[in-house]
Amino acid sequence: MKQVATRTHTEQYDAYIGGKWVSAGKRFPVYDPSTEEVIAEAADCGPSEVDRAVAAARAAFDSGGWPQTTAQERGRILFRLADKIRQNAAELAELEARNCGKPIVEAEFDIADVATCFEYYGGLATKIMGHVNPVPDNALSLSLREPMGVAAQIIPWNYPLLMAAWKLAPALSAGCACVLKPAEQTPLTALHMAKWLEEVGLPPGVVNIITGYGETAGAPLVQHKGVDKVAFTGSAAVGKGIQKAAADTLKRVTLELGGKSPNIFFADADFEAAIDGALFGVFINQGEVCSAGSRVLVEKKIYSRFVEAMTEKARKIKLGPPLSRDTKMGPVVSKEQYDRVRSYQELGKKEAKLATGGGRPGGFPSGYYVEPTIFYDVDNTARIAREEIFGPVAAVIPFENETDAIRIANDSNYGLAAAVWSRDIFKALRAVKAIRAGIVWVNHMQPTYVEAPWGGYKQSGFGRELGPWGIEEYLETKQVHINLNEQPIGWY
Ligand code: NDP
């Protein structure tokens, strides 16, 4: 078993504000969820650091310096940041895996995606274009695209640096200034990246990173009068509060929230691929994925065989320390998340039948490890079928036919993602049209590309990230009317 080299010292981080490292006077501990040990301490920011960070962002934006940088220059800065991330990919992946518990191999994919995201939006900076509007008068009517201003960006812990990139890259490309708040559990890679921001040419104040808790750092940031836009990724419960808090100053808001995504298997699907797809859909990243295929809908004709095969393969999933290269599932991120997943495992035993898992695995004296768990004969009204668990827990639900499958799939408050498995392209496409979700995969689940839109229907949020859609969320449209007549208007 090849191990990646580990660090032993505890690093201390301040907040990154106005291009400087700023002490908040106190720090909070950051853990390695595989050992439960403190591996770093980060600034416990509160309202006064939020004020400073927003002031720095406002100054960078209002001075006109950053928004008036040429698109080429903004693009080059993002390319340089992407290069820096690639050059330091091994170190970042190790830090990410240690801090959030994901297997190192998955962390390496994440970091590669981070670099690609900055590169993509570096390229898009020079493609932001306005319009000439075909008005009927002797006038030139233009639509200009302008950066929205100062963006508050609040992110979760499951893909820490990738979520930071999904927020920062389009905002910077558009010419916005940012205040980023990583999740309290996983601030390390974003802080690590901050060390390079000046070097790649970002003026001070364009990106500020404040660490801290949701209530004391996140809430004042959302309420702050100096913020023009809030981009939030996290739970639906917190998202609802953010929308209310942002309403007082009518901030623009985008919400990327949770899901309870159906992964639908028709009897004519490629069986082996289907089993892999069901496991990958729900267990990748310990199931801590907003688009996790946590409702596994299986046609009755193949149901028993499917549950059996899925269970057999799930039992072989290799749990282990995040830094071991053969680990397929690490610990969940925190004690709080561990308790949450464990409580749903116990609830599931009352609501449905347990096929495998359902507890803490043996052989791990410490760390927030939970067994990959499959419940079957789950009714779609059960709490384990309706509530987002955000851990490795699958609810397998039988269905009769196509109509039944679509009915169950859409019977959810969420609408982030779904997948359909079938060799019948007509059936698959009918399902694609009928499913109310922002992302629908056919014969796969989870591939995500910076070129394609990401976001939810229903209570999975609104707004879209990634692709050209992502940059739209950071742009305002200004209409300009230029009168080409030399005579007075002649009304009075
Ligand atoms: P939370 O909603 O608990 O937290 C998300 C972020 O919001 C954290 O930075 C948190 O800070 C902050 N926060 C908490 N309370 C407030 C508040 N009152 N005001 C402002 N900010 C606040 O989600 P988790 O971190 O637990 O992440 C899991 C959730 O994220 C899941 O529901 C998942 O589905 C969703 N998610 C959605 C994605 C999507 O693209 N749709 C992608 C990834 C995750 P702190 O942690 O410091 O308390």
Coordinates of C-alpha atoms and ligand atoms in Angstrom, one line a residue:
M1 CA 0.0 0.0 0.0
K2 CA 1.7 3.2 -1.2
Q3 CA 1.3 6.1 1.1
V4 CA 1.6 9.7 0.2
A5 CA 4.0 11.6 2.5
T6 CA 2.2 13.3 5.4
R7 CA 2.9 16.5 7.3
T8 CA 3.2 16.5 11.0
H9 CA 3.1 20.1 12.1
T10 CA 0.0 22.2 12.7
E11 CA -0.2 25.2 10.4
Q12 CA -1.8 28.4 11.5
Y13 CA -3.7 30.6 9.1
D14 CA -5.0 34.2 9.2
A15 CA -7.6 35.6 6.9
Y16 CA -6.6 36.9 3.5
I17 CA -7.9 40.5 3.2
G18 CA -6.7 43.2 0.9
G19 CA -3.7 41.2 -0.2
K20 CA -2.5 40.8 3.4
W21 CA -2.8 38.1 6.0
V22 CA -4.9 39.5 8.8
S23 CA -5.3 38.2 12.3
A24 CA -8.8 37.8 13.6
G25 CA -7.5 37.6 17.2
K26 CA -8.6 34.0 17.6
R27 CA -8.5 30.8 15.6
F28 CA -10.6 27.6 15.4
P29 CA -9.2 24.1 14.9
V30 CA -9.3 22.3 11.6
Y31 CA -9.3 18.5 11.7
D32 CA -8.1 15.4 9.8
P33 CA -11.3 13.3 9.8
S34 CA -9.4 10.1 9.4
T35 CA -7.6 10.6 12.7
E36 CA -9.7 13.2 14.4
E37 CA -6.5 15.2 15.1
V38 CA -6.1 18.9 14.7
I39 CA -4.0 19.6 11.6
A40 CA -4.3 23.4 11.4
E41 CA -5.9 26.5 12.9
A42 CA -7.8 29.1 10.9
A43 CA -8.9 32.6 11.6
D44 CA -12.2 32.7 13.4
C45 CA -13.5 35.8 11.6
G46 CA -16.5 37.8 12.7
P47 CA -18.3 40.9 11.7
S48 CA -15.2 43.2 11.9
E49 CA -13.1 41.0 9.5
V50 CA -16.2 40.8 7.2
D51 CA -16.3 44.6 7.2
R52 CA -12.6 44.8 6.3
A53 CA -12.9 42.2 3.6
V54 CA -15.9 43.8 2.0
A55 CA -14.2 47.2 2.2
A56 CA -11.1 45.8 0.5
A57 CA -13.3 44.2 -2.2
R58 CA -15.3 47.4 -2.6
A59 CA -12.1 49.5 -2.9
A60 CA -10.7 47.1 -5.6
F61 CA -14.0 47.3 -7.5
D62 CA -15.0 50.9 -7.0
S63 CA -11.6 52.3 -7.8
G64 CA -12.3 51.0 -11.3
G65 CA -8.9 49.3 -11.4
W66 CA -10.1 45.7 -11.5
P67 CA -13.3 46.0 -13.5
Q68 CA -11.5 48.1 -16.1
T69 CA -8.6 45.7 -16.5
T70 CA -8.6 44.4 -20.0
A71 CA -10.3 41.1 -20.5
Q72 CA -7.1 39.8 -21.9
E73 CA -5.3 40.7 -18.7
R74 CA -7.9 39.1 -16.5
G75 CA -7.7 36.0 -18.7
R76 CA -3.9 35.8 -18.4
I77 CA -4.2 36.1 -14.6
L78 CA -6.6 33.2 -14.5
F79 CA -4.3 31.2 -16.8
R80 CA -1.3 31.8 -14.5
L81 CA -3.4 30.7 -11.5
A82 CA -4.3 27.5 -13.4
D83 CA -0.6 26.9 -14.1
K84 CA 0.2 27.5 -10.4
I85 CA -2.4 25.0 -9.4
R86 CA -1.1 22.4 -11.8
Q87 CA 2.5 22.9 -10.7
N88 CA 1.4 22.3 -7.1
A89 CA -1.3 19.7 -7.7
A90 CA 0.3 16.9 -5.7
E91 CA 0.5 19.1 -2.6
L92 CA -3.0 20.5 -3.0
A93 CA -4.5 17.1 -3.5
E94 CA -2.8 15.8 -0.4
L95 CA -4.0 18.7 1.7
E96 CA -7.5 18.3 0.3
A97 CA -7.6 14.6 1.0
R98 CA -6.3 15.1 4.6
N99 CA -8.7 17.9 5.3
C100 CA -12.0 16.5 4.0
G101 CA -11.3 12.7 4.1
K102 CA -11.8 12.0 0.4
P103 CA -9.5 9.4 -1.2
I104 CA -6.3 10.9 -2.6
V105 CA -7.1 9.6 -6.1
E106 CA -10.4 11.5 -6.1
A107 CA -8.7 14.6 -4.7
E108 CA -6.2 14.5 -7.6
F109 CA -9.2 14.6 -10.1
D110 CA -10.6 17.5 -8.2
I111 CA -7.4 19.6 -8.3
A112 CA -7.1 18.9 -12.1
D113 CA -10.7 20.2 -12.5
V114 CA -9.8 23.3 -10.4
A115 CA -7.0 24.2 -12.8
T116 CA -9.3 23.5 -15.8
C117 CA -12.0 25.7 -14.3
F118 CA -9.7 28.7 -14.0
E119 CA -8.4 28.1 -17.5
Y120 CA -11.9 27.9 -19.0
Y121 CA -13.0 31.2 -17.4
G122 CA -9.6 32.7 -18.3
G123 CA -10.6 32.0 -21.9
L124 CA -14.1 33.2 -21.5
A125 CA -13.0 36.6 -20.2
T126 CA -12.4 37.8 -23.8
K127 CA -15.8 36.4 -25.0
I128 CA -18.0 38.6 -22.9
M129 CA -19.9 40.6 -25.5
G130 CA -22.8 43.0 -25.7
H131 CA -25.4 43.5 -28.4
V132 CA -26.7 46.0 -30.8
N133 CA -30.4 46.2 -30.3
P134 CA -32.6 46.6 -33.5
V135 CA -34.6 49.6 -32.2
P136 CA -36.9 51.3 -34.8
D137 CA -35.7 54.9 -34.3
N138 CA -32.7 56.7 -35.7
A139 CA -30.6 55.7 -32.8
L140 CA -27.9 53.3 -31.9
S141 CA -29.1 51.0 -29.1
L142 CA -26.5 48.9 -27.3
S143 CA -26.5 46.4 -24.5
L144 CA -23.3 46.4 -22.5
R145 CA -22.3 43.6 -20.1
E146 CA -20.8 44.9 -16.9
P147 CA -19.5 43.1 -13.8
M148 CA -22.1 42.9 -10.9
G149 CA -19.7 44.3 -8.3
V150 CA -18.7 42.7 -5.0
A151 CA -19.6 39.0 -4.7
A152 CA -19.9 37.2 -1.4
Q153 CA -19.2 33.5 -2.1
I154 CA -20.1 30.9 0.5
I155 CA -19.1 27.3 -0.1
P156 CA -19.4 23.8 1.5
W157 CA -16.9 21.2 2.5
N158 CA -17.4 18.3 0.0
Y159 CA -15.3 19.7 -2.9
P160 CA -13.5 22.5 -1.1
L161 CA -11.1 23.9 -3.7
L162 CA -13.3 22.9 -6.6
M163 CA -16.3 24.8 -5.1
A164 CA -14.0 27.8 -4.6
A165 CA -12.9 27.6 -8.3
W166 CA -16.5 27.4 -9.5
K167 CA -17.2 30.6 -7.6
L168 CA -14.0 32.6 -8.1
A169 CA -13.2 31.8 -11.7
P170 CA -16.4 33.2 -13.4
A171 CA -16.6 36.1 -11.0
L172 CA -13.0 37.2 -11.7
S173 CA -13.4 36.6 -15.4
A174 CA -16.4 38.9 -15.4
G175 CA -14.5 41.6 -13.4
C176 CA -16.1 41.2 -10.0
A177 CA -14.3 41.5 -6.7
C178 CA -14.9 38.6 -4.3
V179 CA -15.1 37.7 -0.6
L180 CA -15.0 33.9 -0.3
K181 CA -16.0 32.1 2.8
P182 CA -15.0 28.4 2.8
A183 CA -16.7 25.9 5.1
E184 CA -15.4 25.9 8.6
Q185 CA -14.3 22.2 8.2
T186 CA -12.3 22.7 5.1
P187 CA -10.6 26.1 4.7
L188 CA -7.1 24.8 4.0
T189 CA -6.7 24.5 0.2
A190 CA -8.4 27.9 -0.5
L191 CA -6.0 29.5 2.0
H192 CA -3.1 27.7 0.4
M193 CA -4.1 29.0 -3.0
A194 CA -4.3 32.6 -1.6
K195 CA -0.5 32.5 -1.2
W196 CA -0.2 32.7 -5.0
L197 CA -2.8 35.3 -5.8
E198 CA -0.5 38.3 -5.7
E199 CA 2.2 36.4 -7.6
V200 CA -0.1 35.6 -10.5
G201 CA -1.0 39.3 -10.7
L202 CA -4.3 39.8 -8.9
P203 CA -4.5 43.3 -7.4
P204 CA -5.0 43.4 -3.6
G205 CA -8.6 43.2 -2.5
V206 CA -9.9 41.5 -5.6
V207 CA -10.0 38.2 -3.8
N208 CA -10.4 38.1 0.0
I209 CA -10.8 34.9 2.0
I210 CA -12.4 34.9 5.4
T211 CA -12.6 31.8 7.4
G212 CA -15.0 31.1 10.2
Y213 CA -18.4 29.8 11.1
G214 CA -21.6 30.3 9.2
E215 CA -23.4 32.2 11.9
T216 CA -20.5 34.6 12.8
A217 CA -18.7 35.0 9.4
G218 CA -21.2 33.8 6.8
A219 CA -24.3 35.6 8.0
P220 CA -22.8 39.1 8.4
L221 CA -21.3 38.7 4.9
V222 CA -24.7 37.9 3.4
Q223 CA -26.3 40.9 5.2
H224 CA -23.5 43.4 4.4
K225 CA -24.6 46.5 2.5
G226 CA -21.3 46.5 0.6
V227 CA -22.1 43.2 -1.1
D228 CA -23.9 43.2 -4.5
K229 CA -24.3 39.5 -5.1
V230 CA -24.4 36.3 -3.0
A231 CA -23.4 33.0 -4.6
F232 CA -24.1 30.2 -2.2
T233 CA -23.5 26.5 -2.3
G234 CA -24.8 24.4 0.6
S235 CA -27.8 23.0 2.2
A236 CA -31.4 24.0 1.3
A237 CA -32.0 25.0 4.9
V238 CA -29.2 27.5 5.0
G239 CA -30.0 28.6 1.4
K240 CA -33.5 29.6 2.4
G241 CA -32.1 31.7 5.2
I242 CA -29.7 33.3 2.9
Q243 CA -32.4 34.3 0.4
K244 CA -34.3 35.9 3.2
A245 CA -31.3 37.8 4.5
A246 CA -30.3 39.0 1.1
A247 CA -33.8 40.3 0.4
D248 CA -33.3 43.4 2.7
T249 CA -30.8 44.9 0.3
L250 CA -32.2 43.1 -2.8
K251 CA -28.8 41.4 -3.5
R252 CA -28.6 39.2 -6.5
V253 CA -28.6 35.6 -5.2
T254 CA -27.7 32.3 -6.8
L255 CA -28.3 29.1 -4.7
E256 CA -26.7 25.7 -5.5
L257 CA -28.4 23.5 -3.0
G258 CA -28.8 19.8 -2.2
G259 CA -30.6 16.9 -3.8
K260 CA -32.2 13.5 -3.4
S261 CA -31.4 12.4 -6.9
P262 CA -33.1 9.4 -8.6
N263 CA -30.8 6.9 -10.4
I264 CA -33.3 5.0 -12.5
F265 CA -32.5 1.5 -13.8
F266 CA -34.8 0.0 -16.5
A267 CA -34.8 -3.8 -17.0
D268 CA -33.2 -3.5 -20.4
A269 CA -30.1 -1.6 -19.1
D270 CA -26.6 -3.2 -19.4
F271 CA -26.7 -5.0 -16.1
E272 CA -23.0 -4.9 -15.2
A273 CA -22.7 -1.2 -16.1
A274 CA -25.9 -0.5 -14.2
I275 CA -24.5 -2.1 -10.9
D276 CA -21.3 0.0 -11.2
G277 CA -23.4 3.1 -12.1
A278 CA -25.6 2.6 -9.0
L279 CA -22.6 2.3 -6.7
F280 CA -20.6 5.1 -8.3
G281 CA -23.7 7.3 -8.3
V282 CA -24.2 7.1 -4.6
F283 CA -20.9 6.2 -3.0
I284 CA -18.3 8.4 -4.7
N285 CA -16.8 10.9 -2.4
Q286 CA -18.4 9.0 0.6
G287 CA -21.8 10.0 -0.8
E288 CA -21.0 13.6 0.2
V289 CA -22.1 14.8 -3.2
C290 CA -25.0 17.1 -3.9
S291 CA -26.0 15.1 -7.0
A292 CA -25.6 11.7 -5.3
G293 CA -27.9 9.1 -6.8
S294 CA -29.2 8.3 -3.3
R295 CA -32.6 7.1 -4.6
V296 CA -31.9 4.0 -6.6
L297 CA -35.0 3.2 -8.6
V298 CA -35.0 -0.3 -10.1
E299 CA -37.6 -2.0 -12.4
K300 CA -39.3 -4.9 -10.7
K301 CA -38.3 -7.4 -13.4
I302 CA -34.6 -7.1 -12.4
Y303 CA -35.1 -5.9 -8.8
S304 CA -34.0 -8.9 -6.7
R305 CA -31.0 -9.7 -8.9
F306 CA -30.0 -6.0 -8.9
V307 CA -30.2 -5.6 -5.1
E308 CA -28.1 -8.8 -4.7
A309 CA -25.4 -7.8 -7.1
M310 CA -25.3 -4.2 -5.8
T311 CA -24.9 -5.5 -2.3
E312 CA -22.2 -8.0 -3.1
K313 CA -20.1 -5.3 -4.8
A314 CA -20.8 -2.7 -2.1
R315 CA -19.4 -5.1 0.5
K316 CA -16.1 -5.1 -1.3
I317 CA -15.6 -1.3 -1.4
K318 CA -12.2 -0.6 0.2
L319 CA -12.5 1.8 3.1
G320 CA -9.2 3.3 4.3
P321 CA -7.2 6.3 5.1
P322 CA -7.6 9.1 2.5
L323 CA -3.9 9.1 1.6
S324 CA -3.7 5.4 0.7
R325 CA -3.9 5.0 -3.1
D326 CA -6.1 1.9 -2.9
T327 CA -8.7 3.6 -0.7
K328 CA -12.1 3.8 -2.5
M329 CA -13.9 5.4 0.5
G330 CA -12.5 7.6 3.3
P331 CA -14.2 8.9 6.4
V332 CA -17.0 11.5 6.3
V333 CA -15.9 15.0 6.9
S334 CA -16.6 15.6 10.6
K335 CA -18.1 14.3 13.8
E336 CA -21.3 16.2 13.1
Q337 CA -21.6 14.6 9.7
Y338 CA -20.7 11.2 11.2
D339 CA -23.5 11.5 13.8
R340 CA -25.9 12.6 11.1
V341 CA -25.1 9.7 8.8
R342 CA -25.2 7.2 11.7
S343 CA -28.6 8.5 12.7
Y344 CA -30.0 7.9 9.2
Q345 CA -28.5 4.4 9.2
E346 CA -30.5 3.7 12.4
L347 CA -33.6 5.4 11.0
G348 CA -33.3 3.3 7.8
K349 CA -33.4 0.1 9.8
K350 CA -36.9 1.1 11.0
E351 CA -38.1 2.3 7.7
A352 CA -36.9 -0.3 5.3
K353 CA -34.8 -3.5 4.9
L354 CA -31.0 -3.4 5.3
A355 CA -29.0 -5.1 2.6
T356 CA -25.5 -4.2 3.8
G357 CA -23.7 -1.7 6.1
G358 CA -25.8 0.2 8.6
G359 CA -23.1 1.0 11.1
R360 CA -19.4 1.9 11.7
P361 CA -16.9 -0.4 10.0
G362 CA -14.6 -2.6 12.1
G363 CA -10.8 -2.0 12.1
F364 CA -10.9 1.8 12.5
P365 CA -10.2 2.8 16.1
S366 CA -10.5 6.5 15.2
G367 CA -11.8 8.6 12.3
Y368 CA -15.3 9.3 11.1
Y369 CA -15.8 6.1 9.1
V370 CA -19.2 4.8 8.2
E371 CA -20.1 1.7 6.3
P372 CA -21.4 2.0 2.7
T373 CA -25.1 1.2 3.4
I374 CA -27.9 -0.1 1.2
F375 CA -31.5 -0.1 2.2
Y376 CA -34.0 -1.9 -0.1
D377 CA -37.8 -2.1 -0.4
V378 CA -37.8 1.6 0.5
D379 CA -41.0 3.5 0.1
N380 CA -40.6 6.9 -1.5
T381 CA -42.4 8.4 1.4
A382 CA -39.8 7.2 3.9
R383 CA -37.5 9.9 5.4
I384 CA -34.5 8.1 4.0
A385 CA -36.0 8.6 0.5
R386 CA -36.9 12.2 1.0
E387 CA -34.2 13.8 3.1
E388 CA -30.7 14.5 2.0
I389 CA -28.3 12.3 4.0
F390 CA -25.1 13.4 2.4
G391 CA -23.3 10.2 3.2
P392 CA -22.9 6.7 1.8
V393 CA -26.5 5.6 2.2
A394 CA -28.6 4.2 -0.7
A395 CA -32.4 3.8 -0.7
V396 CA -33.4 1.2 -3.3
I397 CA -37.0 1.6 -4.5
P398 CA -38.7 -0.8 -6.8
F399 CA -41.0 0.4 -9.7
E400 CA -43.4 -1.2 -12.1
N401 CA -43.0 0.6 -15.4
E402 CA -41.9 3.8 -17.0
T403 CA -44.8 5.9 -15.7
D404 CA -44.3 4.6 -12.2
A405 CA -40.5 5.4 -12.4
I406 CA -41.1 9.0 -13.5
R407 CA -43.8 9.5 -10.9
I408 CA -41.4 8.4 -8.1
A409 CA -38.5 10.3 -9.6
N410 CA -40.4 13.5 -9.6
D411 CA -42.0 13.0 -6.2
S412 CA -39.3 15.0 -4.3
N413 CA -38.8 18.5 -3.1
Y414 CA -35.4 18.5 -4.8
G415 CA -34.6 18.6 -8.5
L416 CA -30.8 18.8 -8.8
A417 CA -29.9 15.7 -10.9
A418 CA -31.1 12.3 -12.2
A419 CA -29.8 9.4 -14.2
V420 CA -31.6 7.0 -16.5
W421 CA -30.2 3.6 -17.6
S422 CA -31.7 1.8 -20.6
R423 CA -30.6 0.5 -24.0
D424 CA -33.9 1.8 -25.4
I425 CA -33.0 5.3 -26.6
F426 CA -36.7 6.3 -27.0
K427 CA -37.5 5.2 -23.4
A428 CA -34.4 7.0 -22.1
L429 CA -35.2 10.2 -23.9
R430 CA -38.9 10.2 -22.8
A431 CA -37.5 10.0 -19.3
V432 CA -35.1 12.8 -19.9
K433 CA -38.0 15.1 -21.0
A434 CA -40.3 14.0 -18.1
I435 CA -37.8 14.4 -15.2
R436 CA -37.8 17.7 -13.4
A437 CA -34.1 18.2 -12.7
G438 CA -31.3 20.5 -13.7
I439 CA -29.0 17.7 -14.9
V440 CA -30.0 14.3 -16.4
W441 CA -27.4 11.7 -17.3
V442 CA -28.2 8.7 -19.6
N443 CA -26.2 5.5 -18.9
H444 CA -23.9 7.3 -16.5
M445 CA -24.0 9.3 -13.3
Q446 CA -21.9 12.1 -12.0
P447 CA -19.6 13.2 -14.9
T448 CA -19.4 17.0 -14.6
Y449 CA -17.7 19.4 -17.0
V450 CA -16.8 23.0 -16.7
E451 CA -18.3 23.5 -20.3
A452 CA -21.8 22.4 -19.3
P453 CA -24.4 24.0 -17.0
W454 CA -24.9 23.0 -13.3
G455 CA -27.8 23.8 -11.1
G456 CA -31.1 22.7 -9.8
Y457 CA -34.9 22.8 -10.3
K458 CA -37.3 23.1 -7.4
Q459 CA -35.7 23.3 -3.9
S460 CA -32.3 22.4 -5.3
G461 CA -31.8 26.1 -5.9
F462 CA -31.7 28.5 -8.8
G463 CA -29.1 30.1 -11.1
R464 CA -26.6 28.1 -13.1
E465 CA -22.8 27.6 -12.6
L466 CA -20.2 26.5 -15.1
G467 CA -20.0 27.2 -18.8
P468 CA -21.2 30.5 -20.2
W469 CA -24.2 30.3 -17.8
G470 CA -21.8 30.6 -14.9
I471 CA -20.4 34.0 -16.0
E472 CA -23.9 35.4 -16.7
E473 CA -24.6 35.2 -13.0
Y474 CA -21.9 37.8 -12.4
L475 CA -22.9 40.3 -15.1
E476 CA -25.4 43.1 -15.3
T477 CA -26.8 44.3 -18.6
K478 CA -26.8 48.1 -19.3
Q479 CA -28.9 49.5 -22.1
V480 CA -27.3 52.5 -23.9
H481 CA -29.3 54.6 -26.3
I482 CA -27.5 57.0 -28.6
N483 CA -29.7 59.4 -30.4
L484 CA -28.5 59.9 -34.0
N485 CA -30.9 62.8 -34.8
E486 CA -29.3 66.3 -34.7
Q487 CA -32.7 68.1 -34.2
P488 CA -34.3 68.7 -30.8
I489 CA -36.8 66.0 -29.8
G490 CA -39.6 68.5 -30.6
W491 CA -42.2 67.5 -28.0
Y492 CA -42.6 70.8 -26.2
Ligands
NDP1 P1 -24.3 24.2 4.9 O1 -25.5 24.8 4.3 O2 -24.4 23.8 6.3 O3 -23.1 25.2 4.8 C1 -22.6 25.7 3.6 C2 -21.8 27.0 3.8 O4 -22.7 28.0 4.4 C3 -20.7 26.8 4.8 O5 -19.6 27.7 4.4 C4 -21.4 27.3 6.1 O6 -20.4 27.8 7.1 C5 -22.2 28.5 5.6 N1 -23.3 28.9 6.5 C6 -23.9 28.2 7.4 N2 -24.9 29.0 8.0 C7 -24.8 30.2 7.4 C8 -25.5 31.4 7.6 N3 -26.5 31.5 8.5 N4 -25.2 32.4 6.8 C9 -24.3 32.3 5.8 N5 -23.5 31.2 5.7 C10 -23.8 30.1 6.4 O7 -23.9 23.0 4.0 P2 -22.7 22.0 4.2 O8 -21.4 22.7 4.3 O9 -23.1 21.0 5.2 O10 -22.6 21.3 2.8 C11 -23.5 20.3 2.4 C12 -24.7 20.8 1.6 O11 -24.2 21.5 0.4 C13 -25.5 19.7 1.0 O12 -26.9 20.0 1.2 C14 -25.2 19.6 -0.4 O13 -26.2 19.1 -1.2 C15 -24.9 21.0 -0.8 N6 -24.0 21.1 -2.0 C16 -24.6 21.5 -3.1 C17 -23.9 21.6 -4.3 C18 -24.5 22.0 -5.6 O14 -23.8 22.3 -6.5 N7 -25.8 22.1 -5.7 C19 -22.5 21.2 -4.4 C20 -22.0 20.8 -3.1 C21 -22.7 20.8 -1.9 P3 -19.8 26.8 8.2 O15 -19.6 25.5 7.5 O16 -18.6 27.4 8.5 O17 -20.8 26.8 9.3

